[in-house]
Amino acid sequence: QVQLVESGGGLVQAGGSLRLSCATSGSIFRPNDMDMGWYRQAPGKQRELVAVITSSGRANYADSVKGRFFISRDNAKNTVYLQMNSLKPEDTAVYYCNVDRGAPLIRYWGQGTQVTVSS
């Protein structure tokens, strides 16, 4: 069974920090052939990429979070993390974990975790 389970969301004041985790389970998930990432969707807006980390460990970020958010992965645990610092109210959204793997590409999603930043 394929699962992506997120945790770590919540309510935080502006300027605060949160750390999101996403644990994957399922025999199809192998660290050397999957990219892992985080997307977010705010009310009334489209889902957007926040950060992605490739199987080789290269990270890319949306311009809006560069220097504040940091993505990492633990291949032994098939888990990806998102450290979010200096949070702003505009970071409020549902954050979704994502795994991309295979050719043709197959995309997997977690159920989402709410992050709310109060001003």
PDB file of C-alpha atoms in Angstrom:
ATOM      1  CA  GLN A   1       0.000   0.000   0.000  1.00  0.00           C
ATOM      2  CA  VAL A   2       1.310   3.421  -0.984  1.00  0.00           C
ATOM      3  CA  GLN A   3       1.054   6.131   1.619  1.00  0.00           C
ATOM      4  CA  LEU A   4       2.407   9.623   2.190  1.00  0.00           C
ATOM      5  CA  VAL A   5       1.655  10.846   5.700  1.00  0.00           C
ATOM      6  CA  GLU A   6       2.331  14.475   6.609  1.00  0.00           C
ATOM      7  CA  SER A   7       2.676  15.919  10.080  1.00  0.00           C
ATOM      8  CA  GLY A   8       3.832  19.098  11.762  1.00  0.00           C
ATOM      9  CA  GLY A   9       1.321  21.677  10.604  1.00  0.00           C
ATOM     10  CA  GLY A  10      -0.444  24.052  12.936  1.00  0.00           C
ATOM     11  CA  LEU A  11      -0.971  27.625  14.014  1.00  0.00           C
ATOM     12  CA  VAL A  12       2.000  29.923  14.524  1.00  0.00           C
ATOM     13  CA  GLN A  13       2.561  33.648  14.856  1.00  0.00           C
ATOM     14  CA  ALA A  14       4.304  35.607  12.150  1.00  0.00           C
ATOM     15  CA  GLY A  15       8.052  35.262  12.506  1.00  0.00           C
ATOM     16  CA  GLY A  16       7.756  31.804  14.001  1.00  0.00           C
ATOM     17  CA  SER A  17       8.876  28.425  12.721  1.00  0.00           C
ATOM     18  CA  LEU A  18       7.357  25.067  11.908  1.00  0.00           C
ATOM     19  CA  ARG A  19       8.791  21.798  10.653  1.00  0.00           C
ATOM     20  CA  LEU A  20       6.755  19.582   8.389  1.00  0.00           C
ATOM     21  CA  SER A  21       7.479  15.891   7.932  1.00  0.00           C
ATOM     22  CA  CYS A  22       6.260  13.450   5.333  1.00  0.00           C
ATOM     23  CA  ALA A  23       6.812   9.752   5.783  1.00  0.00           C
ATOM     24  CA  THR A  24       6.320   7.505   2.782  1.00  0.00           C
ATOM     25  CA  SER A  25       5.512   3.836   2.874  1.00  0.00           C
ATOM     26  CA  GLY A  26       5.209   1.284   0.108  1.00  0.00           C
ATOM     27  CA  SER A  27       7.679  -0.963  -1.615  1.00  0.00           C
ATOM     28  CA  ILE A  28       7.646   1.150  -4.788  1.00  0.00           C
ATOM     29  CA  PHE A  29       9.359   4.034  -2.993  1.00  0.00           C
ATOM     30  CA  ARG A  30      13.107   3.770  -3.404  1.00  0.00           C
ATOM     31  CA  PRO A  31      15.287   6.780  -2.505  1.00  0.00           C
ATOM     32  CA  ASN A  32      17.472   6.605  -5.604  1.00  0.00           C
ATOM     33  CA  ASP A  33      14.646   6.997  -8.087  1.00  0.00           C
ATOM     34  CA  MET A  34      12.266   9.508  -6.586  1.00  0.00           C
ATOM     35  CA  ASP A  35      12.171  13.259  -6.177  1.00  0.00           C
ATOM     36  CA  MET A  36      10.365  14.542  -3.099  1.00  0.00           C
ATOM     37  CA  GLY A  37       8.789  17.898  -2.557  1.00  0.00           C
ATOM     38  CA  TRP A  38       6.270  20.174  -0.943  1.00  0.00           C
ATOM     39  CA  TYR A  39       3.453  22.111  -2.559  1.00  0.00           C
ATOM     40  CA  ARG A  40       0.906  24.415  -0.998  1.00  0.00           C
ATOM     41  CA  GLN A  41      -2.547  25.669  -1.794  1.00  0.00           C
ATOM     42  CA  ALA A  42      -4.083  28.747  -0.249  1.00  0.00           C
ATOM     43  CA  PRO A  43      -7.847  29.387  -0.371  1.00  0.00           C
ATOM     44  CA  GLY A  44      -8.927  30.510  -3.820  1.00  0.00           C
ATOM     45  CA  LYS A  45      -5.493  29.900  -5.317  1.00  0.00           C
ATOM     46  CA  GLN A  46      -3.866  27.184  -7.362  1.00  0.00           C
ATOM     47  CA  ARG A  47      -1.526  24.665  -5.845  1.00  0.00           C
ATOM     48  CA  GLU A  48       2.060  25.881  -6.143  1.00  0.00           C
ATOM     49  CA  LEU A  49       5.490  24.387  -5.717  1.00  0.00           C
ATOM     50  CA  VAL A  50       7.266  25.320  -2.498  1.00  0.00           C
ATOM     51  CA  ALA A  51      10.410  23.198  -2.632  1.00  0.00           C
ATOM     52  CA  VAL A  52      11.713  20.018  -4.188  1.00  0.00           C
ATOM     53  CA  ILE A  53      14.711  17.830  -3.466  1.00  0.00           C
ATOM     54  CA  THR A  54      15.932  15.387  -6.075  1.00  0.00           C
ATOM     55  CA  SER A  55      17.139  11.849  -5.565  1.00  0.00           C
ATOM     56  CA  SER A  56      20.706  13.226  -5.713  1.00  0.00           C
ATOM     57  CA  GLY A  57      19.980  15.763  -2.980  1.00  0.00           C
ATOM     58  CA  ARG A  58      19.702  18.912  -5.072  1.00  0.00           C
ATOM     59  CA  ALA A  59      17.139  21.350  -3.710  1.00  0.00           C
ATOM     60  CA  ASN A  60      15.105  24.029  -5.483  1.00  0.00           C
ATOM     61  CA  TYR A  61      12.800  26.582  -3.952  1.00  0.00           C
ATOM     62  CA  ALA A  62      10.060  28.952  -4.948  1.00  0.00           C
ATOM     63  CA  ASP A  63      11.325  32.533  -4.916  1.00  0.00           C
ATOM     64  CA  SER A  64       8.813  33.419  -2.215  1.00  0.00           C
ATOM     65  CA  VAL A  65      10.404  31.042   0.312  1.00  0.00           C
ATOM     66  CA  LYS A  66      14.103  31.205  -0.572  1.00  0.00           C
ATOM     67  CA  GLY A  67      16.225  31.833   2.468  1.00  0.00           C
ATOM     68  CA  ARG A  68      13.365  31.039   4.858  1.00  0.00           C
ATOM     69  CA  PHE A  69      12.395  27.448   4.056  1.00  0.00           C
ATOM     70  CA  PHE A  70      14.729  24.481   3.862  1.00  0.00           C
ATOM     71  CA  ILE A  71      13.929  21.050   2.462  1.00  0.00           C
ATOM     72  CA  SER A  72      15.774  17.897   3.436  1.00  0.00           C
ATOM     73  CA  ARG A  73      15.326  14.167   3.194  1.00  0.00           C
ATOM     74  CA  ASP A  74      16.285  11.071   5.141  1.00  0.00           C
ATOM     75  CA  ASN A  75      16.634   8.278   2.619  1.00  0.00           C
ATOM     76  CA  ALA A  76      16.923   5.615   5.294  1.00  0.00           C
ATOM     77  CA  LYS A  77      13.448   6.571   6.461  1.00  0.00           C
ATOM     78  CA  ASN A  78      12.015   7.584   3.070  1.00  0.00           C
ATOM     79  CA  THR A  79      11.005  10.828   4.737  1.00  0.00           C
ATOM     80  CA  VAL A  80      11.130  14.417   3.541  1.00  0.00           C
ATOM     81  CA  TYR A  81      11.127  17.483   5.776  1.00  0.00           C
ATOM     82  CA  LEU A  82      10.366  21.158   5.336  1.00  0.00           C
ATOM     83  CA  GLN A  83      11.814  23.553   7.884  1.00  0.00           C
ATOM     84  CA  MET A  84       9.893  26.802   7.688  1.00  0.00           C
ATOM     85  CA  ASN A  85      11.373  29.869   9.385  1.00  0.00           C
ATOM     86  CA  SER A  86      10.359  33.527   9.515  1.00  0.00           C
ATOM     87  CA  LEU A  87       6.830  32.561   8.606  1.00  0.00           C
ATOM     88  CA  LYS A  88       4.544  35.175   7.138  1.00  0.00           C
ATOM     89  CA  PRO A  89       0.726  35.338   6.995  1.00  0.00           C
ATOM     90  CA  GLU A  90       0.951  34.772   3.247  1.00  0.00           C
ATOM     91  CA  ASP A  91       2.477  31.362   3.938  1.00  0.00           C
ATOM     92  CA  THR A  92      -0.907  30.246   5.245  1.00  0.00           C
ATOM     93  CA  ALA A  93      -2.052  27.285   3.152  1.00  0.00           C
ATOM     94  CA  VAL A  94      -2.569  23.563   3.083  1.00  0.00           C
ATOM     95  CA  TYR A  95       0.833  21.994   2.490  1.00  0.00           C
ATOM     96  CA  TYR A  96       1.022  18.787   0.469  1.00  0.00           C
ATOM     97  CA  CYS A  97       3.841  16.295   0.331  1.00  0.00           C
ATOM     98  CA  ASN A  98       4.721  15.026  -3.139  1.00  0.00           C
ATOM     99  CA  VAL A  99       6.747  12.187  -4.598  1.00  0.00           C
ATOM    100  CA  ASP A 100       7.566  11.942  -8.297  1.00  0.00           C
ATOM    101  CA  ARG A 101       8.957   8.722  -9.655  1.00  0.00           C
ATOM    102  CA  GLY A 102       9.072   6.468 -12.656  1.00  0.00           C
ATOM    103  CA  ALA A 103       9.016   6.786 -16.418  1.00  0.00           C
ATOM    104  CA  PRO A 104       6.429   7.708 -17.416  1.00  0.00           C
ATOM    105  CA  LEU A 105       6.252   9.975 -14.400  1.00  0.00           C
ATOM    106  CA  ILE A 106       3.808   9.056 -11.661  1.00  0.00           C
ATOM    107  CA  ARG A 107       2.994  11.633  -9.023  1.00  0.00           C
ATOM    108  CA  TYR A 108       1.915  10.775  -5.487  1.00  0.00           C
ATOM    109  CA  TRP A 109       0.350  13.118  -2.943  1.00  0.00           C
ATOM    110  CA  GLY A 110      -0.171  13.239   0.772  1.00  0.00           C
ATOM    111  CA  GLN A 111      -3.458  14.261   2.344  1.00  0.00           C
ATOM    112  CA  GLY A 112      -2.240  17.750   3.233  1.00  0.00           C
ATOM    113  CA  THR A 113      -1.533  19.545   6.490  1.00  0.00           C
ATOM    114  CA  GLN A 114      -2.811  22.990   7.407  1.00  0.00           C
ATOM    115  CA  VAL A 115      -0.342  25.758   8.208  1.00  0.00           C
ATOM    116  CA  THR A 116      -1.823  28.976   9.540  1.00  0.00           C
ATOM    117  CA  VAL A 117       0.320  32.028  10.261  1.00  0.00           C
ATOM    118  CA  SER A 118      -1.301  34.776  12.291  1.00  0.00           C
ATOM    119  CA  SER A 119      -0.219  38.407  12.068  1.00  0.00           C
TER     120      SER A 119
END
